[in-house]
mmCIF file of C-alpha atoms in Angstrom:
data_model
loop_
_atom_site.group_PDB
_atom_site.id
_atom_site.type_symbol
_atom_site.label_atom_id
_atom_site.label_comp_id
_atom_site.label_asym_id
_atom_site.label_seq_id
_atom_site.Cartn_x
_atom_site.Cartn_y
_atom_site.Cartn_z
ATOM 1 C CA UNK A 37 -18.001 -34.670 -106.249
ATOM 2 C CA UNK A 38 -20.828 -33.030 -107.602
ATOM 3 C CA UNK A 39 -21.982 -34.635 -110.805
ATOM 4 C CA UNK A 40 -24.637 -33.326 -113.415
ATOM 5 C CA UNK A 41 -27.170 -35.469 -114.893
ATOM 6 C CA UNK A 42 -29.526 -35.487 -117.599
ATOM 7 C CA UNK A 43 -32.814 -33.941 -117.207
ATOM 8 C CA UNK A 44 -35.128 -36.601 -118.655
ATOM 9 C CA UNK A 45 -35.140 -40.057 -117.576
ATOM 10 C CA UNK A 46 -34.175 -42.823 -120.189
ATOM 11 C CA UNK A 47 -36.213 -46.318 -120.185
ATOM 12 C CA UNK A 48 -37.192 -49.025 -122.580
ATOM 13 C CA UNK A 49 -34.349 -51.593 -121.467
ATOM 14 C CA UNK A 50 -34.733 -55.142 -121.572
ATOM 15 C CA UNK A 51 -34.033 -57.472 -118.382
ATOM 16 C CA UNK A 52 -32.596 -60.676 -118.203
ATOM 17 C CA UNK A 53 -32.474 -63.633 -118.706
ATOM 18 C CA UNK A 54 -32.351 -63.040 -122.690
ATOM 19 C CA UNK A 55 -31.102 -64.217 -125.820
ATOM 20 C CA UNK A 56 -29.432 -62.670 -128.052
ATOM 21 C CA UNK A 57 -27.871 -63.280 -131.587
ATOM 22 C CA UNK A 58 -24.255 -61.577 -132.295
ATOM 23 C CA UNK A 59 -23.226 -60.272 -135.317
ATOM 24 C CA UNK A 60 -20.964 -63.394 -135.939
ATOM 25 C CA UNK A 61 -24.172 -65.804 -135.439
ATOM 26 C CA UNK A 62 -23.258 -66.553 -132.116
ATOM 27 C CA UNK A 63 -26.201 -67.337 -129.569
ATOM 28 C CA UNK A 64 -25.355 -65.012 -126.236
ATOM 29 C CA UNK A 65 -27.241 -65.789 -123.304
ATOM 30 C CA UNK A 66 -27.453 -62.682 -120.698
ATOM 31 C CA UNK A 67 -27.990 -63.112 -117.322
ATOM 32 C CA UNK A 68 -27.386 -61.979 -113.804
ATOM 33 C CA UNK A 69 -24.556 -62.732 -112.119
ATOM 34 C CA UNK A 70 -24.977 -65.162 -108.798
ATOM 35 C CA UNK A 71 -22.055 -64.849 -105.924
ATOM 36 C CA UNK A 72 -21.246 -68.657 -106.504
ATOM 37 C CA UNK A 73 -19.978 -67.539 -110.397
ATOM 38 C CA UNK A 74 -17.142 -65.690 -108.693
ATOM 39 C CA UNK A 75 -14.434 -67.959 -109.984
ATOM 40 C CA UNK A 76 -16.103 -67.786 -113.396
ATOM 41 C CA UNK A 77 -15.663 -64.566 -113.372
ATOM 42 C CA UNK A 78 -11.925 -64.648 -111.942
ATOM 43 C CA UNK A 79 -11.746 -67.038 -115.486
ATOM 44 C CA UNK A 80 -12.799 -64.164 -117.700
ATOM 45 C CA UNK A 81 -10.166 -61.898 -116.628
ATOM 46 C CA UNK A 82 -7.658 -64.211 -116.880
ATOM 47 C CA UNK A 83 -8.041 -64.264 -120.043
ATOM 48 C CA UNK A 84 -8.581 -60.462 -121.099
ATOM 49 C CA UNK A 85 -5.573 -59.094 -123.050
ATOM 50 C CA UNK A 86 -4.279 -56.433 -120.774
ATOM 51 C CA UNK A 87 -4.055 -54.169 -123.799
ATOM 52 C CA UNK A 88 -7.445 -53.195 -123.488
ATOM 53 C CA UNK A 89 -7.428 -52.883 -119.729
ATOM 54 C CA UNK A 90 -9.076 -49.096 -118.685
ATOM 55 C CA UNK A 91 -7.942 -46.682 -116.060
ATOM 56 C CA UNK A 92 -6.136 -49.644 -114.792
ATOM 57 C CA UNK A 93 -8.848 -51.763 -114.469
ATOM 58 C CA UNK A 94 -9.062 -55.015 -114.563
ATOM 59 C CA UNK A 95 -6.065 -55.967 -112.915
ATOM 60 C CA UNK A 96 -3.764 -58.672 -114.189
ATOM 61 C CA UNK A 97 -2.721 -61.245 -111.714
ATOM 62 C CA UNK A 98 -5.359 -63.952 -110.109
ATOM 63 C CA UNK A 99 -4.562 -62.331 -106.588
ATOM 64 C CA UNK A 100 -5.397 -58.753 -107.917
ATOM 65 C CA UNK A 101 -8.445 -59.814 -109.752
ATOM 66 C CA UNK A 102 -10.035 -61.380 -106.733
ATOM 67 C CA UNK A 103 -9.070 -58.448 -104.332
ATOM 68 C CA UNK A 104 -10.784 -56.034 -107.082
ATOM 69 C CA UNK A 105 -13.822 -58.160 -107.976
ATOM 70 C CA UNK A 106 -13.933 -58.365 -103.895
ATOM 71 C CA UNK A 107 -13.662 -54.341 -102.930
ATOM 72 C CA UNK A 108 -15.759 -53.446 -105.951
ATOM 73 C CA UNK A 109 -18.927 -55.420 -104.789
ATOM 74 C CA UNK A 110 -18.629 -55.121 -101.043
ATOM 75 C CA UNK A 111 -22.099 -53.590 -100.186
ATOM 76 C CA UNK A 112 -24.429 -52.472 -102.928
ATOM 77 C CA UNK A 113 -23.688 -54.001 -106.639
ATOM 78 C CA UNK A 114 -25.437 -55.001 -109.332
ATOM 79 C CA UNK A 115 -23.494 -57.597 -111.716
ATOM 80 C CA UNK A 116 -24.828 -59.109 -115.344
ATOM 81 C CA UNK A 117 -22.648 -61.819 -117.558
ATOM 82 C CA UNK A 118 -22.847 -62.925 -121.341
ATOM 83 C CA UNK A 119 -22.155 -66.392 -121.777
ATOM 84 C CA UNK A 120 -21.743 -68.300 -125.188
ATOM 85 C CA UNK A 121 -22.453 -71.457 -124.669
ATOM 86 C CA UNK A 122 -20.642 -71.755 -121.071
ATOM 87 C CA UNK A 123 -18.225 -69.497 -121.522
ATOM 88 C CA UNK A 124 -18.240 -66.298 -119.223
ATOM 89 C CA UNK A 125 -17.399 -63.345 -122.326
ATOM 90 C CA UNK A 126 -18.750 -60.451 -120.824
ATOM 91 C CA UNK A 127 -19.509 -58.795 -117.814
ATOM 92 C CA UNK A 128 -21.061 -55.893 -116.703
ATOM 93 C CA UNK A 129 -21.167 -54.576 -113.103
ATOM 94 C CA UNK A 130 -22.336 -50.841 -111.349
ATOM 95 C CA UNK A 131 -21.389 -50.149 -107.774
ATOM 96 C CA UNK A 132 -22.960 -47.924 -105.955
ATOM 97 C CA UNK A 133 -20.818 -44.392 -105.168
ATOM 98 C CA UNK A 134 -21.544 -43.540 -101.563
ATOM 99 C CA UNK A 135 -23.441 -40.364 -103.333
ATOM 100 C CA UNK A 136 -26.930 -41.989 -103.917
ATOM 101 C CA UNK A 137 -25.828 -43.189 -107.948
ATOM 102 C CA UNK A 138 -23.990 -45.710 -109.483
ATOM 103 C CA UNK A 139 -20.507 -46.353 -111.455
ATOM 104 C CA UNK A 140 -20.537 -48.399 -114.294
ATOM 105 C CA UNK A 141 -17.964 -50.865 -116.095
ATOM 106 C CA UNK A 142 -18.230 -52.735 -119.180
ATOM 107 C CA UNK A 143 -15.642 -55.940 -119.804
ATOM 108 C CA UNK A 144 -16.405 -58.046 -123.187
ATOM 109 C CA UNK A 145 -13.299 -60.651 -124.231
ATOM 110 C CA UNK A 146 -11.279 -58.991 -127.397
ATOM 111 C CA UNK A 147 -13.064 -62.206 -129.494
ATOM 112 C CA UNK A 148 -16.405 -61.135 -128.779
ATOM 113 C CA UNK A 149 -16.030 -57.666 -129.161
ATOM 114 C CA UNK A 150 -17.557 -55.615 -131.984
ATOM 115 C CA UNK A 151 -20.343 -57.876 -132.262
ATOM 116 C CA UNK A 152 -22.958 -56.106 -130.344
ATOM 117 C CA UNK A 153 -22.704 -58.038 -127.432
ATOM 118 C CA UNK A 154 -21.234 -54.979 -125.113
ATOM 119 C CA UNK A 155 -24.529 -52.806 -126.280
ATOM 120 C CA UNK A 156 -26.345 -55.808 -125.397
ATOM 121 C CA UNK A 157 -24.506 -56.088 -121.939
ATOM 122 C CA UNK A 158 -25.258 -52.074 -121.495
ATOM 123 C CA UNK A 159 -28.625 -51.722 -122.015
ATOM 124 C CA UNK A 160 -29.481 -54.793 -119.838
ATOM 125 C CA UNK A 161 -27.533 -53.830 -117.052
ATOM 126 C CA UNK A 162 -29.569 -50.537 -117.432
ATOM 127 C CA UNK A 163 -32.745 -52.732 -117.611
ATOM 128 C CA UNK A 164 -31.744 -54.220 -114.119
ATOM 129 C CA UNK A 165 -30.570 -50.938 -112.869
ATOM 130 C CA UNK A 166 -34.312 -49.227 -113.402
ATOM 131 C CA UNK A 167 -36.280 -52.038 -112.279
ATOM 132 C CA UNK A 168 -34.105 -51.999 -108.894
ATOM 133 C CA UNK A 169 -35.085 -48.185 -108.600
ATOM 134 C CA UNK A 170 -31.965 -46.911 -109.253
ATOM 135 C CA UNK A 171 -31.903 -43.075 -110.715
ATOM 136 C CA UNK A 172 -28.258 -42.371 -111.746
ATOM 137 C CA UNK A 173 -25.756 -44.160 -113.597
ATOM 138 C CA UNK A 174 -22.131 -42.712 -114.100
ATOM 139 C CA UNK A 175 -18.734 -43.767 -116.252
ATOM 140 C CA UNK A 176 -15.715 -42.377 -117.262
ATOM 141 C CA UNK A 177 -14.078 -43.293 -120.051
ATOM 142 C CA UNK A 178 -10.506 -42.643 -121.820
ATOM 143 C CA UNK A 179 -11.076 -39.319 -124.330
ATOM 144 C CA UNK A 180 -9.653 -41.304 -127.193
ATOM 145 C CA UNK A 181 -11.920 -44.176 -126.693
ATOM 146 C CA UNK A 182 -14.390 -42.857 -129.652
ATOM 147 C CA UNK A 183 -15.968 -46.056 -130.006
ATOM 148 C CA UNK A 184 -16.936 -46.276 -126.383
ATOM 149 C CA UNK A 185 -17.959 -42.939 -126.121
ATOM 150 C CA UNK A 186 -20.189 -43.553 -129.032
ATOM 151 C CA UNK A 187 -21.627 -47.028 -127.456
ATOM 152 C CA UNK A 188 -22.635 -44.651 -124.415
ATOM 153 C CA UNK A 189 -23.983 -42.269 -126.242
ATOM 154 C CA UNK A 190 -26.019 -44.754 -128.561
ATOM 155 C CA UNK A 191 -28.002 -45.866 -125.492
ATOM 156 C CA UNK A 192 -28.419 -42.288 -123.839
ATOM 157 C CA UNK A 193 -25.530 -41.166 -121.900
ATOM 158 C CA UNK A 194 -24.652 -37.453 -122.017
ATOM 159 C CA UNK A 195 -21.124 -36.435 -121.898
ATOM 160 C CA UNK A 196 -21.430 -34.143 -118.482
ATOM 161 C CA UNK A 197 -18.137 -33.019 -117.797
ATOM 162 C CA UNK A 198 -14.157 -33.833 -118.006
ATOM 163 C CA UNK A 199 -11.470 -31.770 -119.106
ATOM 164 C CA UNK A 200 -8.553 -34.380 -118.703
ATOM 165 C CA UNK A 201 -7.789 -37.727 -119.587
ATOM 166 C CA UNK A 202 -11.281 -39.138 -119.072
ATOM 167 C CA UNK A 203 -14.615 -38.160 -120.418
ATOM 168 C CA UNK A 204 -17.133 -38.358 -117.706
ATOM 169 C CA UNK A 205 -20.682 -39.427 -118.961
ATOM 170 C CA UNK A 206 -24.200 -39.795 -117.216
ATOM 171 C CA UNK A 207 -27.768 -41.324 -117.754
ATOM 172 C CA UNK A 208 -30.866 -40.954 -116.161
ATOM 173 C CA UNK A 209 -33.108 -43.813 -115.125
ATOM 174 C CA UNK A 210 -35.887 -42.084 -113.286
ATOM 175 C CA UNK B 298 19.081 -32.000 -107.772
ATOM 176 C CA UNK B 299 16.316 -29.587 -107.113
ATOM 177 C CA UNK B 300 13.262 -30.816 -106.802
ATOM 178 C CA UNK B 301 9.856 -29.087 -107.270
ATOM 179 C CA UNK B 302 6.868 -30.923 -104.864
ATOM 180 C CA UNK B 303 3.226 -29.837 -105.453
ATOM 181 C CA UNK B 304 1.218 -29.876 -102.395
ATOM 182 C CA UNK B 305 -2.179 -29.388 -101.831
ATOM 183 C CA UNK B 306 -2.732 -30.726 -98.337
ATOM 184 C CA UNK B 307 -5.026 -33.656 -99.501
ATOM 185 C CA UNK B 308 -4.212 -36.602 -97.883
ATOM 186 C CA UNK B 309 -2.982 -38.022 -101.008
ATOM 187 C CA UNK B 310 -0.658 -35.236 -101.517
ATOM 188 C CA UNK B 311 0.488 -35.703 -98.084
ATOM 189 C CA UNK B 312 1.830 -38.950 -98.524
ATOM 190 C CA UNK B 313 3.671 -37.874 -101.913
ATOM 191 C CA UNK B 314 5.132 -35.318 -99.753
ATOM 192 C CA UNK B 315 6.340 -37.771 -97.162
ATOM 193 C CA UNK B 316 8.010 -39.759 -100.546
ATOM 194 C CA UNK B 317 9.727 -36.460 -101.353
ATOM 195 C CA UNK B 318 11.126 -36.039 -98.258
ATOM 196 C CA UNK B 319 11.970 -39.747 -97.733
ATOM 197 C CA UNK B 320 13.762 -39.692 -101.620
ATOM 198 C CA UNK B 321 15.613 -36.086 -100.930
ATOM 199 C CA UNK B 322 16.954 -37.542 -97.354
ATOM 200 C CA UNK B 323 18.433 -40.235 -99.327
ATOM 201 C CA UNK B 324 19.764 -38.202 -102.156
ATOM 202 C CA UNK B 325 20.685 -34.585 -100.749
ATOM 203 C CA UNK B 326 18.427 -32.958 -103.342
ATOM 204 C CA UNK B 327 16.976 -29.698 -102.735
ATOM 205 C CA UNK B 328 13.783 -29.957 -102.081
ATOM 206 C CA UNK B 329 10.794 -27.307 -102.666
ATOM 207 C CA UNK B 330 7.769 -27.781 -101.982
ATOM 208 C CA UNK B 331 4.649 -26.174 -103.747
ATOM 209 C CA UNK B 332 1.636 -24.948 -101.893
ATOM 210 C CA UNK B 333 -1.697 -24.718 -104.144
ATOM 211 C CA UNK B 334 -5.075 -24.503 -103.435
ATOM 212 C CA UNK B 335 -7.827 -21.775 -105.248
ATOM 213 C CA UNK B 336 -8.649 -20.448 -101.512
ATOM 214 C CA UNK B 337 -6.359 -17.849 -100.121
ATOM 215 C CA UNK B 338 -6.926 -18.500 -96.706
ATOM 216 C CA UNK B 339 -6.494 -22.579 -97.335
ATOM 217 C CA UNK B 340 -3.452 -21.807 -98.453
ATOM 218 C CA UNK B 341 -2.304 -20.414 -95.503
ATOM 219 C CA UNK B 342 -3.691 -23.318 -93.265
ATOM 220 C CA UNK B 343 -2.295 -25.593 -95.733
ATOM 221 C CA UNK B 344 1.381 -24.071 -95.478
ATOM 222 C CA UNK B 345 0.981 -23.711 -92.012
ATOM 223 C CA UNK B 346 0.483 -27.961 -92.162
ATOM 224 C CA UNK B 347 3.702 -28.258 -94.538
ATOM 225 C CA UNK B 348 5.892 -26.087 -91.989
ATOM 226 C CA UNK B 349 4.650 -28.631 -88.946
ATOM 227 C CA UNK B 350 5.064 -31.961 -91.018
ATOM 228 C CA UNK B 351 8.648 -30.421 -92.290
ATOM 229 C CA UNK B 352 9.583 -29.668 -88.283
ATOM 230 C CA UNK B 353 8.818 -33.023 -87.383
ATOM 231 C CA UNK B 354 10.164 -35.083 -90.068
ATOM 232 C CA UNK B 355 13.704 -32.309 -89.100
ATOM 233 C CA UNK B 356 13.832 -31.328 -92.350
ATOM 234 C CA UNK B 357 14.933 -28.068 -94.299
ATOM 235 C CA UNK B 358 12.832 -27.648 -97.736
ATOM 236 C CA UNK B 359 11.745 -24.263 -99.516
ATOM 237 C CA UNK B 360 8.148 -23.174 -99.666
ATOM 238 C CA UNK B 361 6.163 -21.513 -102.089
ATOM 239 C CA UNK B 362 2.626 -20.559 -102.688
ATOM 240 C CA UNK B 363 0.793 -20.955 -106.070
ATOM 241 C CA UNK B 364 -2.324 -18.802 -105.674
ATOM 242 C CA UNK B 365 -4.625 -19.697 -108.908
ATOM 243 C CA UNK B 366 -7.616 -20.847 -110.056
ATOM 244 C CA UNK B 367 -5.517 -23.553 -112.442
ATOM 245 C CA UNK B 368 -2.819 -24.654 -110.270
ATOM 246 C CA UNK B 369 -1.218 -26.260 -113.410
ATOM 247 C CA UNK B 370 0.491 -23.363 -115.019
ATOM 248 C CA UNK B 371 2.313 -21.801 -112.381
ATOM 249 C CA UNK B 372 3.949 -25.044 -111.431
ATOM 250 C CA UNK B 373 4.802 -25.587 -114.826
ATOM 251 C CA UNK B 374 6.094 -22.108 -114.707
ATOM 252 C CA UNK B 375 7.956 -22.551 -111.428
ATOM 253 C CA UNK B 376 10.038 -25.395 -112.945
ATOM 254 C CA UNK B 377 11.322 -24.062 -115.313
ATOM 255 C CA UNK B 378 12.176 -20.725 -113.856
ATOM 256 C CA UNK B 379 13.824 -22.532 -111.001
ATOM 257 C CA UNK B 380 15.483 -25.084 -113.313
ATOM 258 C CA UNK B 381 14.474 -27.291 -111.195
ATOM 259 C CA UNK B 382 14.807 -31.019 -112.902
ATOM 260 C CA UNK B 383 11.553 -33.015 -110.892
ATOM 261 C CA UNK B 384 8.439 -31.734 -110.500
ATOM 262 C CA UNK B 385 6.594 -34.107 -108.215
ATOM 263 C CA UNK B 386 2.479 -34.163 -108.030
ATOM 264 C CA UNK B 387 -0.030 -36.723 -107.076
ATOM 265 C CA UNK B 388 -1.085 -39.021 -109.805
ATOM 266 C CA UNK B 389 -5.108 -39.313 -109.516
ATOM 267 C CA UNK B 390 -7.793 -40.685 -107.522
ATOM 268 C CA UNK B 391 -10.149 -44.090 -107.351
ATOM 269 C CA UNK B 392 -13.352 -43.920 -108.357
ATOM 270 C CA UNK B 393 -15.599 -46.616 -106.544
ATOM 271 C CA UNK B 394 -14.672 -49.383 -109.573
ATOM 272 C CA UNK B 395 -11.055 -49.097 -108.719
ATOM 273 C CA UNK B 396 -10.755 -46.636 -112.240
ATOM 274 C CA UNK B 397 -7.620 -43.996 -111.765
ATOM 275 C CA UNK B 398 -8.721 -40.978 -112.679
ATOM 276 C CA UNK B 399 -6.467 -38.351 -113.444
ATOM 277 C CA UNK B 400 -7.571 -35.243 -112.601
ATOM 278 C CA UNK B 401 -6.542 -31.686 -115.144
ATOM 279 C CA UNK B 402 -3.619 -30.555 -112.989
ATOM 280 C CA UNK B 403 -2.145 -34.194 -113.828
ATOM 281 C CA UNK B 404 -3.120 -33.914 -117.289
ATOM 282 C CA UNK B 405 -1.655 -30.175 -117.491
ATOM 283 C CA UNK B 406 1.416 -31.036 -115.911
ATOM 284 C CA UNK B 407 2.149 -34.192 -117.763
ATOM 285 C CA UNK B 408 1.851 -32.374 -121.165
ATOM 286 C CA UNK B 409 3.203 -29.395 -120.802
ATOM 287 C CA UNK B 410 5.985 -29.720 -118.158
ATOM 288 C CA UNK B 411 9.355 -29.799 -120.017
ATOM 289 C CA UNK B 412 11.037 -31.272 -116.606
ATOM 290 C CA UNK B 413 10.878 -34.806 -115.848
ATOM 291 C CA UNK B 414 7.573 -35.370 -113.491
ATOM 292 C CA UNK B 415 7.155 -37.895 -111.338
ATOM 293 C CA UNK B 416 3.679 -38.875 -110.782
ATOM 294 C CA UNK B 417 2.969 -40.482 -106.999
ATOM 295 C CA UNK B 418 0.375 -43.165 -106.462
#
């Protein structure tokens, strides 16, 4: 698939580990993910209401989860959690595409969410991204998903193409 | 029951092919089966592919070609000028997070068709 990109590189992204304060007070600690937090993670999407799953992602059942969080991340992945307190809320991963960029997710638990924590997610997962070298960064996204599509935009994705169901949108790193 | 199959010799549409087959065996529907690609001579190869997997499988099914740019429309079209009451396409890809993506024949299909569709995964 042949995939457009912006032009100009975007930078100025923070790496973890950070703090940060949510909009609800809450202190959110941001960090990379290690291998050994797999069940954490497994724990997180247990618990996500499957009303906000995306392109049928994440999957529902234990078995699924594990299976996905296992194909996803088989080679060449870069993974970054929230945590409040020591609870896994959010997680953000980008797997590399066989095409030289990467495809990125964004997962934050429906009681964290509109508190800034998934633009704080993004733009460190971007921070990791550049600092590993890593040009390209790609996501679809469901049309009517406004305030994703905004989120993206916010921290300098372009809409580059998609004339169906999904938006597709891209950033450049370097 | 006449059923409309949209094939585009992917691998993926392959295998919804093979469920056609497999469903109208069962059945006794008609079957036809949809050839589109935007290359003329790709279509050719591609029915060429249909007519072998049909004569192994020992199976009788119609064939048509949709020669377009947009695919969509004309099977659209095709249903409903066939009456036909399924029109059966492959439902999206993978990306490399697991994320279906539907690509705009789907999308086409699913919102315009006014025959049930039955989208293969």
């Amino acid at each position: 698939m042949t995939r457009e990109y912006p032009d100009e590189p975007t930078g100025g992204f923070p790496t973890p580990p950070r703090t940060a304060t949510d909009r609800e007070g809450r202190t959110i600690d941001i960090a990379r993910i290690a291998e050994g937090d797999r069940d954490t993670l497994v724990e997180m999407y247990l618990e996500f209401d499957p009303a906000d799953r995306a392109q049928g992602i994440p999957p529902t059942s234990e078995e699924s989860i594990r299976d996905w969080l296992e194909s996803i991340c088989t080679d060449d992945c870069l993974n970054v959690a929230a945590w409040h307190r020591d609870h896994l809320v959010g997680h953000a991963t980008l797997v590399a595409d066989g095409e030289g960029a990467y495809e990125l997710a964004i997962f934050v638990l429906q009681a964290y969410q509109g508190s800034g924590i998934g633009t704080a997610l993004l733009r460190t997962v971007l921070g990791v991204a550049r600092e590993a070298g890593v040009e390209r960064v790609w996501l679809t996204v469901e049309r009517w998903n406004t305030p994703a599509v905004r989120l993206y935009e916010k921290v300098g994705f372009e809409r580059v193409g998609g004339e169906s169901f999904e938006v597709e949108m891209a950033i450049r790193l370097h | 029951m006449h059923v409309i199959v949209g094939v585009d010799c992917r691998e993926q549409t392959m295998y919804t092919l093979s469920r056609a087959v497999d469903r109208a065996r069962e059945t006794g529907d008609d079957l036809t089966v949809a050839v589109y690609t935007t290359d003329d001579r790709a279509v050719e190869e591609c029915v060429e592919r249909v007519r072998d997997y049909l004569a192994e499988r020992d199976f009788d099914a119609s064939l048509t070609r949709i020669r377009a740019d947009n695919p969509a429309p004309d099977l659209v079209e095709l249903a409903e000028r066939t009456s036909s009451d399924r029109l059966m396409i492959t439902g999206g890809e993978q990306s490399p997070l697991g994320k279906i993506e539907l690509d705009g024949v789907v999308e086409y299909v699913l919102l315009n068709a006014k025959t049930t569709v039955t989208l293969v995964r």
